[in-house]
CSV table of C-alpha atoms in Angstrom, one decimal:
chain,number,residue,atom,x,y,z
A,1,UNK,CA,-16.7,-8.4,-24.6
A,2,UNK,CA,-14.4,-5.7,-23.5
A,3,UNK,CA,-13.1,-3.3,-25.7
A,4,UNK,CA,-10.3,-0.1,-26.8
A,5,UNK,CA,-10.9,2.8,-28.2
A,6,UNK,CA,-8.5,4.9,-30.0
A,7,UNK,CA,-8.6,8.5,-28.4
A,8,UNK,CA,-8.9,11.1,-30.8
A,9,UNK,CA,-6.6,13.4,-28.8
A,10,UNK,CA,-3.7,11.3,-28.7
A,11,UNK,CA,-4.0,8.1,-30.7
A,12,UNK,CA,-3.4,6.0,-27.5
A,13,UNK,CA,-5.5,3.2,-26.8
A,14,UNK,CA,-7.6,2.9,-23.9
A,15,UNK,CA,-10.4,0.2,-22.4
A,16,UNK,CA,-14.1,1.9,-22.9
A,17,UNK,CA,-17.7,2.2,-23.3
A,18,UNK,CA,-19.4,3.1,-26.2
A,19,UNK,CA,-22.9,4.2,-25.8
A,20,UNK,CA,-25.3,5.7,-28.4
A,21,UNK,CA,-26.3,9.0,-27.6
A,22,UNK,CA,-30.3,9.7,-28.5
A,23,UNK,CA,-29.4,12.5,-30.8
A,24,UNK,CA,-26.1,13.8,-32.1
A,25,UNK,CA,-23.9,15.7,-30.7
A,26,UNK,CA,-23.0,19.5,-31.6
A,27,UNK,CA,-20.0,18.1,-34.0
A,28,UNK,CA,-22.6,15.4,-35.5
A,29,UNK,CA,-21.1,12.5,-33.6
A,30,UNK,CA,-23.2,9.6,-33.0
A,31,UNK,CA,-21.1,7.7,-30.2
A,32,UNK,CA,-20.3,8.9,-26.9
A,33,UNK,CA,-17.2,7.6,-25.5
A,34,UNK,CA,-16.0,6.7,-22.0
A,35,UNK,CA,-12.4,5.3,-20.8
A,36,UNK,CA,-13.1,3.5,-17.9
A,37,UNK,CA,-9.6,4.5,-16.0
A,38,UNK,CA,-9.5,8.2,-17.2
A,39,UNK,CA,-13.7,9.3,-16.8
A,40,UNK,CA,-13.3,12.6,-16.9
A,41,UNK,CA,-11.8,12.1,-20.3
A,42,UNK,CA,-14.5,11.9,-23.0
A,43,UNK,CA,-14.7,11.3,-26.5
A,44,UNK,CA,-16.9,11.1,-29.4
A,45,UNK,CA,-17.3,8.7,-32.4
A,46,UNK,CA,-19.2,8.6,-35.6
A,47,UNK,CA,-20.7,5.0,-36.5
A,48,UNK,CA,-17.9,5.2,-39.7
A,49,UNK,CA,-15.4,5.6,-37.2
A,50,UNK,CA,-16.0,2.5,-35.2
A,51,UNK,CA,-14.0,0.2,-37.5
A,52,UNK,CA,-11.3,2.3,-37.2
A,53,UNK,CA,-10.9,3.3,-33.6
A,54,UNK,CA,-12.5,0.5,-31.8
A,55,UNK,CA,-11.1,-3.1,-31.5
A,56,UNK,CA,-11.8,-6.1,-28.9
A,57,UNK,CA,-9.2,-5.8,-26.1
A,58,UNK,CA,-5.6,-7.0,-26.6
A,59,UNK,CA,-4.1,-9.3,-24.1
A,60,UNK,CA,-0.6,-9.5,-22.5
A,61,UNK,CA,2.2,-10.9,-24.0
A,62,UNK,CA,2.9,-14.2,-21.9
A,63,UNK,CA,6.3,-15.6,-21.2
A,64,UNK,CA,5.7,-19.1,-23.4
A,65,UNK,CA,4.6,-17.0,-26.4
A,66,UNK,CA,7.0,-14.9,-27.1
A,67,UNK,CA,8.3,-16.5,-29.8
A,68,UNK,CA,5.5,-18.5,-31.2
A,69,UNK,CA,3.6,-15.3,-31.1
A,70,UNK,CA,5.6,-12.6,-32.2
A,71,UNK,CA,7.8,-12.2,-35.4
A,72,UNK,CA,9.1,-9.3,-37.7
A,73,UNK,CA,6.5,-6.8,-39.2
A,74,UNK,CA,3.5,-7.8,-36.2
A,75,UNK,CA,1.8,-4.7,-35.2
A,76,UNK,CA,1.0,-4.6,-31.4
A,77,UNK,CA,0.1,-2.9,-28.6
A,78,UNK,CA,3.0,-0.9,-26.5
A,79,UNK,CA,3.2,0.4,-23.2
A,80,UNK,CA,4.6,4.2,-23.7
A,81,UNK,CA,5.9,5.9,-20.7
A,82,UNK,CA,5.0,9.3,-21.0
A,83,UNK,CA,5.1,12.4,-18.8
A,84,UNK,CA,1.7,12.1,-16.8
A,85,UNK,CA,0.7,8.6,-17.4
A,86,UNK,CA,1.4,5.3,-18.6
A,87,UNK,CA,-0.1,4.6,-21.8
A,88,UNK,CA,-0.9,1.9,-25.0
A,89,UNK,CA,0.1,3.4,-28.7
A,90,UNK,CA,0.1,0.7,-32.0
A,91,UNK,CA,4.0,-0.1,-32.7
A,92,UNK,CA,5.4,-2.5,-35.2
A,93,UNK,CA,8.0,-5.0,-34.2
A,94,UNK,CA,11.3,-5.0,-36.1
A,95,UNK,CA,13.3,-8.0,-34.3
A,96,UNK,CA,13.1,-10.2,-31.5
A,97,UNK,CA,16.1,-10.8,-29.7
A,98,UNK,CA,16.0,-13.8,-28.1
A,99,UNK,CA,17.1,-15.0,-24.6
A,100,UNK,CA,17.2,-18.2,-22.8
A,101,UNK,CA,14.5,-18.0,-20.0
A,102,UNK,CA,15.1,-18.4,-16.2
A,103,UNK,CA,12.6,-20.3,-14.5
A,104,UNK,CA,10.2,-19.8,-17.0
A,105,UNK,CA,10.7,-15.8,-17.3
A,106,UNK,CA,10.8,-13.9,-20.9
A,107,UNK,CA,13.9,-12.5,-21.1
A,108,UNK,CA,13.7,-12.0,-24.6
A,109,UNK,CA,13.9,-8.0,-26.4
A,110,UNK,CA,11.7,-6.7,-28.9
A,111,UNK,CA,13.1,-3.9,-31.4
A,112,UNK,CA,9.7,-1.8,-32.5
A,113,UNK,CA,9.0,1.3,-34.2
A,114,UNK,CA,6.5,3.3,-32.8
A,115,UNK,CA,3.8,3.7,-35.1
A,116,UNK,CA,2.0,6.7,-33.2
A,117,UNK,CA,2.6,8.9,-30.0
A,118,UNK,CA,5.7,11.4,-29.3
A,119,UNK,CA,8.0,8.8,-30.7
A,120,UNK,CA,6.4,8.2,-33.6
A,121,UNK,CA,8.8,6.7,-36.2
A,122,UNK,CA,11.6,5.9,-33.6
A,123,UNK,CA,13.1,2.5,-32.5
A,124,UNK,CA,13.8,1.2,-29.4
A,125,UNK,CA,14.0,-2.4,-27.7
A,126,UNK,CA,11.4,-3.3,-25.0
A,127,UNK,CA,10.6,-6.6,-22.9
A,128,UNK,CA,8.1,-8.3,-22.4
A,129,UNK,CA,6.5,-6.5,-20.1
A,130,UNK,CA,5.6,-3.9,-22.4
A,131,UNK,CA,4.1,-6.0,-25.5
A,132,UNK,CA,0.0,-6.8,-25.8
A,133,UNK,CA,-1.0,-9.2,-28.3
A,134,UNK,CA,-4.1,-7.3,-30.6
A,135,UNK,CA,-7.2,-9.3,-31.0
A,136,UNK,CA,-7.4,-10.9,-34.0
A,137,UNK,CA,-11.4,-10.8,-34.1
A,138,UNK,CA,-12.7,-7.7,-36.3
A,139,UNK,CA,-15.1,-5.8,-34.2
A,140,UNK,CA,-17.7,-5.7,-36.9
A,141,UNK,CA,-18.7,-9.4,-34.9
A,142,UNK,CA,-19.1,-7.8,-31.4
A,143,UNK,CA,-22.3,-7.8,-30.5
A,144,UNK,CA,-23.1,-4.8,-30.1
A,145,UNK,CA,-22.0,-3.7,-33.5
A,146,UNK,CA,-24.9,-3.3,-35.0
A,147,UNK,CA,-26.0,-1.0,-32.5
A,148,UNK,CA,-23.5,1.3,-32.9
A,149,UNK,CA,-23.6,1.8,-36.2
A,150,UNK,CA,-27.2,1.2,-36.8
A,151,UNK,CA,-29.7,3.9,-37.6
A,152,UNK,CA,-31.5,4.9,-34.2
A,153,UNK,CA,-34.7,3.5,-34.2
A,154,UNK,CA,-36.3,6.2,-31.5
A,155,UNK,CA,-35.5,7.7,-28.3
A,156,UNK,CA,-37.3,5.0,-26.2
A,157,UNK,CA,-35.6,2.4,-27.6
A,158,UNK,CA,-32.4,4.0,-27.5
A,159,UNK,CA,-32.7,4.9,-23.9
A,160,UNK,CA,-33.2,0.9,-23.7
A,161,UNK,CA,-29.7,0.5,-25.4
A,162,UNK,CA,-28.1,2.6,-23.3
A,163,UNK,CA,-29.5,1.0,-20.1
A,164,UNK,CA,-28.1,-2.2,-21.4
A,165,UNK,CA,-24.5,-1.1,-22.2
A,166,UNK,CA,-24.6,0.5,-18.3
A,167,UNK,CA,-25.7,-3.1,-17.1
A,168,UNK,CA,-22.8,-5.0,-19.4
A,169,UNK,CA,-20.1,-2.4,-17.9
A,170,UNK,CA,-21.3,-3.3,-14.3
A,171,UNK,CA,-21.3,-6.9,-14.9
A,172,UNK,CA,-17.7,-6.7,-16.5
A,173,UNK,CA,-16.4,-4.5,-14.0
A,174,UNK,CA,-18.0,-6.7,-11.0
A,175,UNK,CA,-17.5,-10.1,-12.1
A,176,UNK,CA,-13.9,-11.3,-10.2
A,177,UNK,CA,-13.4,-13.5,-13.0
A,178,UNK,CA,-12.8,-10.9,-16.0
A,179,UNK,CA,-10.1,-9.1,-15.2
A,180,UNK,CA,-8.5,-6.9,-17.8
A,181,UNK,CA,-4.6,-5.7,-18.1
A,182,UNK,CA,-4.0,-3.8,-21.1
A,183,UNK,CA,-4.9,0.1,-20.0
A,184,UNK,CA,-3.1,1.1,-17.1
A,185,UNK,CA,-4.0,1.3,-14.1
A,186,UNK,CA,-6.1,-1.7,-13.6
A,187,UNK,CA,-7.9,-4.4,-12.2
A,188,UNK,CA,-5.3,-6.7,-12.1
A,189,UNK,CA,-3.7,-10.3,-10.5
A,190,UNK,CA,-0.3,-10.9,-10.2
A,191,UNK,CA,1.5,-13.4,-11.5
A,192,UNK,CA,4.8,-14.9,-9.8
A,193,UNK,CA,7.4,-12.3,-11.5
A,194,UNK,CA,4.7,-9.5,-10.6
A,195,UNK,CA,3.4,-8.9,-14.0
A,196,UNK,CA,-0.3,-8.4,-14.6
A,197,UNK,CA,-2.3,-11.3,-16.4
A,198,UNK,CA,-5.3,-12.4,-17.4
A,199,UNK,CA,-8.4,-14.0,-16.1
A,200,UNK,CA,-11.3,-14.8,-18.7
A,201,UNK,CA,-15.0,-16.0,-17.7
A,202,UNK,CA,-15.9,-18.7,-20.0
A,203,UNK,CA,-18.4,-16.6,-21.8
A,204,UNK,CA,-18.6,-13.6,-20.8
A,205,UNK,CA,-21.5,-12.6,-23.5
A,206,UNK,CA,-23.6,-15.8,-22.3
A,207,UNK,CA,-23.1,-14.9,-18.5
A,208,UNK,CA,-24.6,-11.1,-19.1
A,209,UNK,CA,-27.4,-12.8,-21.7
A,210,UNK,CA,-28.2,-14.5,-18.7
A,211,UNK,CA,-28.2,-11.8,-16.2
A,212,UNK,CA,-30.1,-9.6,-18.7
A,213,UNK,CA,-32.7,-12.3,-19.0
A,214,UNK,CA,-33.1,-12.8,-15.6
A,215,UNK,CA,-33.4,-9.0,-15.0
A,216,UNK,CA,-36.4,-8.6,-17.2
């Protein structure tokens, strides 16, 4: 049950872990924040903030859906090409433009409006290489929710929590059947044209359940 977190440095989007620290920090934040391609970049959230800034991972825009999946005013996920990295902001798209496909390729072109980053507010046109599909399940059904915004309930049992989150980050990152594409750089397959896709366990949540049960 992967999922992005806004960073509150930026406003990019990037896949993380959340964990619940045992006390607050120094600026009263409740949530410690990990992006699993940038590490040594931290952040902090209060449990307000998690509706906000956190969401279920969005997925890659694939050739067959590009146009029974995208259309005028959808907000999505955009791959920015910035100075140091490469890197997901929210954008709006305007128009699709679209393009008979070759051999089953997207040749279609997206008009969007950047709705944060450097180019906030600007148009431009971008393929499909560059759109993610949001999730449309509200992160207030993830389960770990409740933990994040709950009340703490002591350190032991928070030392518990965080054990647990540690063990569902090892199982996502190690299982060869989740394999996530929208933060760059990361684990990836390729698909004939050479664009990353995705490959979903059937339930990933039941799978760790499992694992945690057979652990204890």
């Amino acid at each position: 049950m992967a999922v992005e977190v806004r960073s509150s440095s930026d406003d990019a989007w990037y896949d993380a872990v959340i964990k619940r620290m045992p006390r607050p920090s120094k600026t009263g934040k409740q949530l410690k924040v990990t992006f699993k391609d940038f590490p040594e970049e931290l952040d902090e959230l209060t449990a307000e903030e998690v509706e906000t800034r956190v969401r279920f991972e969005s997925l890659q825009l694939q050739d067959e859906e590009c146009q029974s999946e995208v259309s005028p005013g959808l907000l999505i996920g955009c791959l920015f090409h910035g100075e140091e990295k490469e890197i997901f902001y929210d954008a709006t798209v305007l128009e699709v433009f679209t393009r008979e496909h070759q051999n089953g390729t997207c040749l279609c072109e997206f008009e969007i409006q950047w709705g944060a980053g450097p180019a906030v507010g600007t148009v431009c046109k971008v393929d499909i290489s560059k759109v993610c599909l949001l999730s449309k399940r509200s992160i207030l059904t993830h389960p770990l929710y409740e933990r994040w915004t709950g009340e703490p309930t002591g350190t032991l049992d928070e030392e518990r929590a965080s054990s647990e989150d540690e063990e569902l980050d090892i199982f996502e990152d190690s299982d060869p059947d989740v394999v996530r594409i929208c933060a760059p750089p990361q684990l990836e397959r390729e698909t004939e044209r050479g664009r990353p896709a995705r490959a979903q366990a059937s339930c990933a949540l039941c799978l760790y359940q499992g694992a945690e049960s057979y652990m204890l």
